[in-house]
Amino acid sequence: MGMRIQRLGRIRRYEVVLITALAFIIRLIPYRLKYLIGYDPYFHLAYLQYVVKNGWVNYFPYALGPWGILINHFHPRGLWGFPYIVYLIGHPAGLSVEGAFKLTPVIVGSTTILLTYLLLRRLYGGNEALMGSLILTLSFGNVFRSMANYYRGDNYALLFYTITLLLIVEAFGSRGFRRKALYYAGASISMGFSSAFWSAYYIVLALPLLVSLGLALYGPVEDRKIDALGIALASGFGALIASVLGRIFGFGMFWVYNWQGKKLMALTGVPAGPLEDAYLSIHLILVFLLTAAILIWAWLGERIPGENRKKAVVLATALTALVLLLAPLRYGGFIRVAAAGLGSFGGPTVAEMSRPSFWDLRMAYSAFLILPPLFLLRLLRPRARDILTLWVVAPLLFMPLYWTRFLFIGSLGVAVAGSVGASELLRRLKKGDWKKLAALTLAGLFLFSGYQCVEETLKIRPIVNDHWAKALTYLRGISNENDIVLTWWDHGHWVTYFSHRAAVAQGTPSQLVARYYLGNVSMKELLELGVDYVTVSYDTMMKWSSVIETSGLKQNYVLMPLFPAGTYGKALVFSSGPYRVLFGRVNGSWAAVVYAGGQAFIPELLWVERGKEIVKVVPPGRRAGNSYLYVNLNFGYAVLMDGKTYSTPFARLMFTSDYPKDYRLVYSDGGMVKIFRLVHPNVVLKREGGDVLVFENATGNRLRIYGYTDSGRRVFFREYNVSNLREFEIPADVRGTVVRYTYLKGDEILDRGIFRRYRGWS
């Protein structure tokens, strides 16, 4: 019933080289792309570039205007530290900051695959190691978050969890107490160090607890109580290490000063204490409960003889499991606690937080999906290592069923369970045709899945494009360093990167921005946020259902995009679903007819955009009320709206030239991205040997200056009388490296903003 560990000397080095090279090459494919993939990587690269120029500053002014963002409230510094080290190593050879940033996920992902090979080689053998590492290499679900041009913290979590498992396996196969203790200490350090690289690293601490519990359930009979105890204690010490490192690199998302941490403490009633992290304190409570349970099982296993021993173990297992299940209920409910953590990432309006469909699973794992069930063959006559593997893969296989984001983490479970199961099938089949058929089937499965993985990787395209890059780079040139931009939250990180300006919302859904687009935000609210520029875009239009859902407004706003569907005579045809539009010239003027539900009608108003001109047309004939049509001839699409949608700020800015009086169009590419300047009493930062605030359209009489240290601690506040002033130089006695200001007329806020003193980012 023991466990055999492979020796380093028996590793096939050519397999290691080939698998690592294959993993690296596949993940390097997107490096060729002009732009980064997705949204978040743009923030991370922007901050890394800022660090290279200004040092490891914590208070970053080009995000979340007008407040700025404290980096230690977002992610630990290791998230940017690793690509920074890659940059320092490669810079003498000509590697740029962007190049190092794009290469980092490939390095981390390929290292994880190499460690998976070693893990399976130690745990089972060469066949399992080869197949498991190949499954991980060729699973698009793993490639997607470990490829060049796409940088996310999940990559580090899987790396450190794989290191942790490798050390646990080494301890599991060691006989001497000292060697076991050494490896479990290493696992503890690995779990703790994961906290320095991603704010949601907690899964690296939590998942080993499930392994410990599984071994405890199985261990007293098979004498694995020491390993169960060792894993639990390693996880506990890992939490302590994470708390210590949090003071150096920054804490995770449940830090006591983050809203997620405050929410979790309110739900559970458990204070963070000296650990300064709401989850870590709860985690240690669970560790102590689990450790106590293991000791109970050990005590029963040693003192009860014969057949009664197994009965006592079963009874103790049931009682302890009941305690473990009921304990979280005492602190606000297990489901509510879990929801507090998972829900803090976003909601159903965020694609990666949605429940995956079968097609998502198929794309992520291809034909490898059929392999994990074969692991059940190992459980017909299980050994201790099979129980260990079961409790490793079970949660990893369950997590992808909850969120699409977990498809990446789950890829390790598919690789381990699939490789062990496939190897067991081949072992059980007798020599002959059936075994040959199974081997050929597996070979075909790997070839098919590998082809599909490479195909999907080649098809990856950035969401950002030349339209956005040109628009936001132009905005950087015409705007002021301290200007604030209101844009859909998806695009906020692009504003930070391309424009070097702070967006009102970025990274998480913003109800305020959604309400603004629908006309539910007043000018007063915009001024209180210091908004200077507003963007509208084709991309936001295509997310109209998300705009409505995010706003929380229980109203229906009809906006139907239509796309080219050929011609009908001299008329252009646009269609989508049951809607069809015929558009063309009639008697020298634009005209359109809409067909829907077997009926035809003429819209109330028609707007046509061609070249740099937007023309308003009142179509001839009997018009149907409450219907408005916009046709874009530059990019070939049309939009059908009802009256409520037509009257929203988004529609007026995007589809008409009838702009609100306080808006000035400053950029348009003819239908993809448009940028408007909000005309208001504005404060402009000028660097003229010091920091000078210039008042445009000056009507204010009060200026509040707030000074902050780089840690975010306020060290200065004073209000100045600026009546009849056109500019104001920040006095030398103002303390703090970061300045926030509020410009007022009486008690009415006219503008807000933030900037770093004397070290702007031009």
XYZ file of C-alpha atoms in Angstrom, residues 336-760:
425
model
C -22.270 33.462 2.131
C -18.583 33.388 3.019
C -17.733 31.689 -0.275
C -19.964 34.105 -2.178
C -18.178 37.069 -0.595
C -14.911 35.906 -2.098
C -16.142 34.765 -5.489
C -18.566 37.631 -5.959
C -15.926 40.253 -5.334
C -14.353 39.501 -8.726
C -17.453 40.658 -10.590
C -20.818 39.375 -11.683
C -22.647 37.852 -14.624
C -21.882 40.908 -16.772
C -18.209 39.826 -16.722
C -17.610 37.084 -19.294
C -14.994 35.206 -17.265
C -17.357 35.071 -14.254
C -20.090 33.288 -16.221
C -20.827 29.595 -15.969
C -19.122 27.752 -18.832
C -21.102 25.899 -21.454
C -20.182 22.533 -22.929
C -18.615 24.367 -25.857
C -16.388 26.329 -23.489
C -15.193 23.055 -21.959
C -14.665 21.507 -25.365
C -12.619 24.470 -26.577
C -10.547 24.481 -23.378
C -9.781 20.753 -23.198
C -10.745 19.397 -26.635
C -10.791 15.583 -26.777
C -8.890 15.381 -23.474
C -12.315 15.738 -21.812
C -12.898 12.001 -22.168
C -9.777 11.020 -20.201
C -10.387 12.144 -16.552
C -13.227 9.608 -15.932
C -10.691 6.852 -16.627
C -9.038 7.793 -13.318
C -11.860 5.880 -11.608
C -10.076 2.703 -12.711
C -7.353 3.515 -10.161
C -9.953 3.649 -7.390
C -11.079 0.039 -7.872
C -8.091 -1.028 -5.777
C -6.661 2.296 -4.584
C -3.320 2.928 -3.023
C -2.420 5.868 -0.831
C -1.059 7.847 -3.784
C -4.376 7.387 -5.601
C -6.253 8.909 -2.671
C -3.783 11.782 -2.677
C -4.340 12.271 -6.414
C -8.125 11.986 -6.041
C -8.248 14.876 -3.585
C -5.907 16.913 -5.752
C -7.927 16.537 -8.958
C -11.500 16.497 -7.587
C -11.680 20.238 -6.745
C -9.670 21.113 -9.851
C -12.229 19.316 -12.024
C -15.160 20.913 -10.203
C -13.943 24.535 -10.356
C -14.234 24.931 -14.171
C -17.934 24.071 -13.894
C -18.456 27.208 -11.804
C -16.635 29.933 -13.759
C -15.022 30.116 -17.166
C -12.045 31.766 -15.456
C -11.348 28.490 -13.648
C -10.862 26.635 -16.925
C -7.180 27.523 -16.590
C -6.800 26.236 -13.016
C -8.831 23.157 -13.933
C -6.438 22.254 -16.733
C -4.041 20.792 -14.145
C -6.789 18.486 -12.883
C -7.587 17.334 -16.423
C -3.889 16.687 -17.090
C -3.254 14.699 -13.899
C -6.487 12.678 -13.839
C -6.435 12.134 -17.607
C -2.851 10.916 -17.776
C -3.166 8.568 -14.787
C -6.478 7.200 -16.064
C -5.216 6.650 -19.615
C -2.079 4.925 -18.354
C -4.167 2.666 -16.102
C -6.407 1.710 -19.033
C -3.398 0.707 -21.096
C -1.990 -1.277 -18.170
C -5.212 -3.211 -17.650
C -5.650 -4.131 -21.292
C -3.947 -7.372 -22.211
C -1.466 -7.439 -25.015
C -3.146 -7.720 -28.360
C -5.512 -5.867 -30.651
C -7.440 -4.049 -27.898
C -4.284 -2.584 -26.426
C -3.023 -1.533 -29.857
C -6.388 0.042 -30.612
C -6.345 1.948 -27.318
C -2.797 3.179 -27.943
C -3.680 4.314 -31.469
C -6.810 6.027 -30.170
C -4.780 7.903 -27.573
C -2.231 8.933 -30.189
C -5.030 10.225 -32.433
C -6.581 12.040 -29.489
C -3.305 13.845 -28.753
C -2.815 14.768 -32.407
C -6.373 16.069 -32.772
C -6.287 18.050 -29.532
C -2.844 19.441 -30.333
C -3.996 20.569 -33.772
C -7.080 22.237 -32.283
C -4.996 23.942 -29.584
C -2.552 25.410 -32.105
C -5.440 26.432 -34.355
C -7.221 28.265 -31.520
C -3.978 29.939 -30.460
C -3.349 31.141 -34.013
C -6.891 32.548 -34.172
C -6.461 34.681 -31.033
C -6.829 38.382 -31.789
C -6.572 41.419 -29.511
C -9.795 43.228 -28.642
C -8.114 46.603 -28.958
C -7.388 47.771 -32.492
C -5.898 50.647 -34.475
C -9.087 52.663 -34.002
C -8.727 52.633 -30.218
C -4.960 53.050 -30.215
C -5.131 56.059 -32.532
C -8.024 57.652 -30.635
C -6.533 57.272 -27.167
C -3.042 58.273 -28.280
C -4.600 61.399 -29.792
C -6.407 62.023 -26.488
C -3.083 61.885 -24.683
C -1.752 64.619 -26.967
C -4.660 67.046 -26.580
C -5.539 66.500 -22.921
C -3.866 67.597 -19.709
C -1.938 65.323 -17.391
C -4.558 65.611 -14.661
C -7.650 65.180 -16.875
C -10.213 62.488 -16.061
C -11.898 60.280 -18.674
C -15.299 58.627 -18.481
C -15.408 55.484 -20.588
C -16.981 52.038 -20.423
C -15.182 50.108 -17.690
C -13.751 47.563 -20.145
C -11.843 50.378 -21.834
C -10.514 52.064 -18.704
C -7.236 50.133 -18.733
C -6.735 51.163 -22.374
C -7.094 54.813 -21.319
C -4.423 54.286 -18.646
C -2.033 52.706 -21.140
C -2.520 54.670 -24.369
C -3.559 58.048 -22.939
C -1.701 58.028 -19.603
C -4.884 59.436 -18.079
C -7.124 58.240 -15.262
C -10.468 56.653 -16.142
C -13.445 56.897 -13.810
C -13.984 53.134 -14.022
C -11.765 50.237 -15.030
C -11.358 46.568 -14.234
C -14.767 46.047 -12.631
C -18.303 46.920 -13.813
C -19.375 50.484 -13.015
C -23.030 51.206 -12.421
C -22.323 54.923 -12.594
C -20.885 54.750 -16.120
C -23.765 52.559 -17.282
C -26.278 54.984 -15.773
C -24.486 57.888 -17.435
C -24.794 56.333 -20.880
C -28.521 55.869 -20.232
C -29.022 59.459 -19.095
C -29.377 58.795 -15.386
C -26.373 60.840 -14.180
C -26.498 64.600 -13.670
C -23.908 67.160 -14.682
C -23.345 67.794 -10.983
C -22.261 64.160 -10.508
C -19.867 64.396 -13.452
C -18.249 67.540 -12.053
C -17.867 65.897 -8.649
C -15.848 63.191 -10.415
C -13.757 65.744 -12.302
C -14.779 64.310 -15.690
C -13.114 66.146 -18.582
C -13.566 63.722 -21.492
C -16.175 61.142 -22.473
C -15.831 58.294 -24.975
C -18.526 56.449 -26.898
C -17.759 53.547 -29.189
C -18.942 50.765 -31.442
C -17.611 48.263 -28.902
C -19.813 49.717 -26.144
C -22.778 49.645 -28.512
C -22.211 45.927 -29.049
C -22.340 45.461 -25.248
C -25.644 47.301 -24.902
C -27.317 44.505 -22.946
C -24.462 44.646 -20.423
C -24.850 48.419 -20.167
C -28.521 48.005 -19.255
C -27.861 45.142 -16.841
C -24.982 46.935 -15.128
C -27.026 50.129 -14.699
C -29.534 48.391 -12.435
C -32.348 50.327 -14.138
C -35.398 48.141 -14.610
C -36.273 49.639 -17.976
C -36.086 48.538 -21.564
C -33.810 50.430 -23.942
C -34.093 49.035 -27.476
C -30.896 49.213 -29.527
C -30.593 46.788 -32.440
C -27.337 46.704 -34.472
C -27.838 45.593 -38.088
C -25.170 44.485 -40.537
C -24.750 44.347 -44.347
C -26.801 41.638 -46.060
C -26.302 42.436 -49.735
C -28.347 44.720 -51.969
C -31.896 44.906 -53.260
C -31.818 46.753 -56.548
C -29.928 49.960 -55.769
C -30.719 49.770 -52.068
C -28.351 48.512 -49.379
C -29.763 45.833 -47.084
C -28.929 45.649 -43.362
C -30.328 42.877 -41.223
C -30.205 41.135 -37.855
C -32.603 38.441 -36.726
C -36.173 39.396 -37.704
C -35.185 42.981 -38.604
C -34.287 44.119 -42.112
C -33.567 47.619 -43.425
C -33.533 48.819 -47.033
C -31.494 51.977 -47.348
C -30.650 54.169 -50.343
C -31.294 57.336 -52.313
C -34.780 58.492 -53.267
C -35.093 61.721 -55.270
C -31.608 62.814 -54.222
C -32.154 62.240 -50.502
C -31.439 59.370 -48.132
C -34.385 57.112 -47.329
C -34.951 53.873 -45.447
C -37.646 51.294 -44.851
C -37.630 48.900 -41.899
C -39.168 45.426 -42.089
C -40.022 43.588 -38.880
C -42.587 40.955 -37.977
C -44.071 40.968 -41.479
C -44.673 44.712 -41.381
C -42.874 47.622 -43.015
C -42.475 51.119 -41.603
C -40.494 54.314 -42.115
C -38.451 55.512 -39.093
C -39.246 58.842 -37.452
C -35.700 60.127 -38.046
C -32.713 58.912 -40.019
C -29.083 59.817 -39.324
C -26.447 58.958 -41.924
C -22.709 59.117 -41.250
C -20.379 59.165 -44.230
C -16.845 60.509 -44.245
C -16.615 63.229 -41.610
C -20.247 64.245 -41.887
C -23.372 63.133 -40.003
C -26.575 64.103 -41.813
C -30.014 64.293 -40.236
C -32.834 63.203 -42.567
C -36.587 63.352 -42.111
C -37.654 60.450 -44.363
C -40.490 61.104 -46.822
C -43.761 59.281 -46.369
C -45.823 58.236 -43.388
C -43.427 57.711 -40.517
C -43.822 55.380 -37.547
C -43.300 57.043 -34.194
C -40.846 55.760 -31.594
C -38.381 54.405 -34.164
C -35.037 55.949 -35.103
C -32.396 54.698 -37.497
C -28.666 55.420 -37.785
C -26.704 54.220 -40.814
C -22.896 54.272 -40.874
C -21.522 54.078 -44.398
C -17.891 54.342 -43.230
C -17.898 50.967 -41.508
C -21.058 49.387 -42.865
C -23.551 48.995 -40.047
C -26.908 50.393 -38.982
C -28.645 50.832 -35.625
C -32.379 50.773 -34.963
C -33.540 52.418 -31.720
C -36.685 53.316 -29.865
C -37.326 56.842 -28.629
C -36.072 56.174 -25.100
C -32.700 54.905 -26.350
C -32.466 57.688 -28.942
C -32.701 60.299 -26.182
C -29.842 58.818 -24.099
C -26.444 60.560 -23.955
C -24.830 57.514 -25.558
C -27.072 57.610 -28.639
C -26.893 61.397 -29.042
C -23.097 61.354 -28.882
C -22.550 58.207 -30.956
C -25.262 58.409 -33.615
C -26.108 62.099 -34.105
C -24.579 65.547 -34.400
C -27.165 66.907 -31.969
C -24.812 66.952 -28.982
C -25.692 68.339 -25.529
C -24.594 71.965 -25.177
C -21.714 71.256 -22.786
C -20.033 68.725 -25.099
C -17.461 69.370 -27.826
C -16.440 66.671 -30.296
C -12.630 66.464 -30.278
C -12.074 63.161 -32.068
C -14.020 60.876 -34.396
C -12.906 58.176 -36.787
C -16.327 58.097 -38.393
C -18.104 55.459 -36.368
C -15.806 53.326 -34.181
C -14.557 55.675 -31.444
C -15.653 59.209 -30.634
C -14.280 61.435 -27.883
C -15.974 64.489 -26.433
C -14.651 67.181 -24.162
C -16.906 68.247 -21.341
C -16.885 72.049 -21.151
C -16.806 73.159 -17.520
C -14.671 75.192 -15.108
C -11.564 73.085 -15.546
C -8.297 72.883 -13.626
C -5.203 72.318 -15.777
C -1.850 71.153 -14.367
C 1.180 72.923 -15.818
C 4.775 71.923 -15.021
C 6.629 75.238 -14.942
C 9.491 74.657 -12.540
C 6.861 73.580 -10.065
C 3.252 72.462 -10.073
C 0.893 75.187 -11.254
C -2.885 74.816 -11.436
C -4.442 76.931 -14.179
C -8.187 77.644 -14.019
C -10.023 77.517 -17.352
C -13.513 79.064 -17.489
C -12.698 80.182 -13.957
C -15.754 80.712 -11.782
C -14.621 79.013 -8.560
C -13.504 80.706 -5.372
C -12.230 77.821 -3.211
C -9.453 75.286 -3.753
C -8.828 72.362 -1.450
C -5.389 70.758 -1.573
C -4.778 67.281 -0.119
C -1.259 65.857 0.218
C -0.574 62.114 0.458
C 2.445 59.972 1.029
C 3.140 57.208 -1.438
C 1.542 54.780 1.030
C -1.744 56.658 0.724
C -1.621 58.366 4.126
C -2.930 61.911 4.097
C -0.327 64.306 5.505
C -1.654 67.662 4.348
C -4.949 69.502 3.895
C -5.667 73.178 3.432
C -8.298 75.245 1.695
C -7.250 78.338 -0.258
C -9.236 81.345 -1.448
C -8.778 81.544 -5.227
C -11.407 84.148 -6.058
C -10.520 85.998 -9.286
C -7.342 83.912 -9.717
C -6.395 82.422 -13.088
C -3.677 80.163 -11.725
C -2.361 78.839 -8.435
C 1.119 77.455 -7.751
C 1.276 74.627 -5.241
C 3.062 76.136 -2.215
C 6.376 74.697 -1.091
C 4.964 73.828 2.334
C 2.453 71.365 0.863
C 3.522 67.939 2.090
C 3.138 64.664 0.241
C 4.286 63.138 -3.033
C 0.765 62.891 -4.453
C -1.656 65.820 -4.556
C -5.419 65.667 -4.894
C -7.427 68.842 -5.368
C -11.052 69.964 -5.327
C -12.138 73.179 -7.039
C -15.356 74.720 -5.715
C -17.735 77.633 -6.052
C -19.203 77.983 -2.612
C -20.185 74.427 -1.718
C -20.599 73.317 -5.341
C -17.789 71.131 -6.689
C -16.603 72.250 -10.134
C -13.641 69.935 -10.705
C -11.447 67.308 -9.087
C -8.134 65.722 -9.981
C -4.918 64.032 -8.887
C -1.238 64.161 -9.856
C 2.202 63.119 -8.652
C 4.379 66.067 -7.756
C 7.351 67.070 -9.941
C 7.484 63.716 -11.725
C 4.829 63.719 -14.359
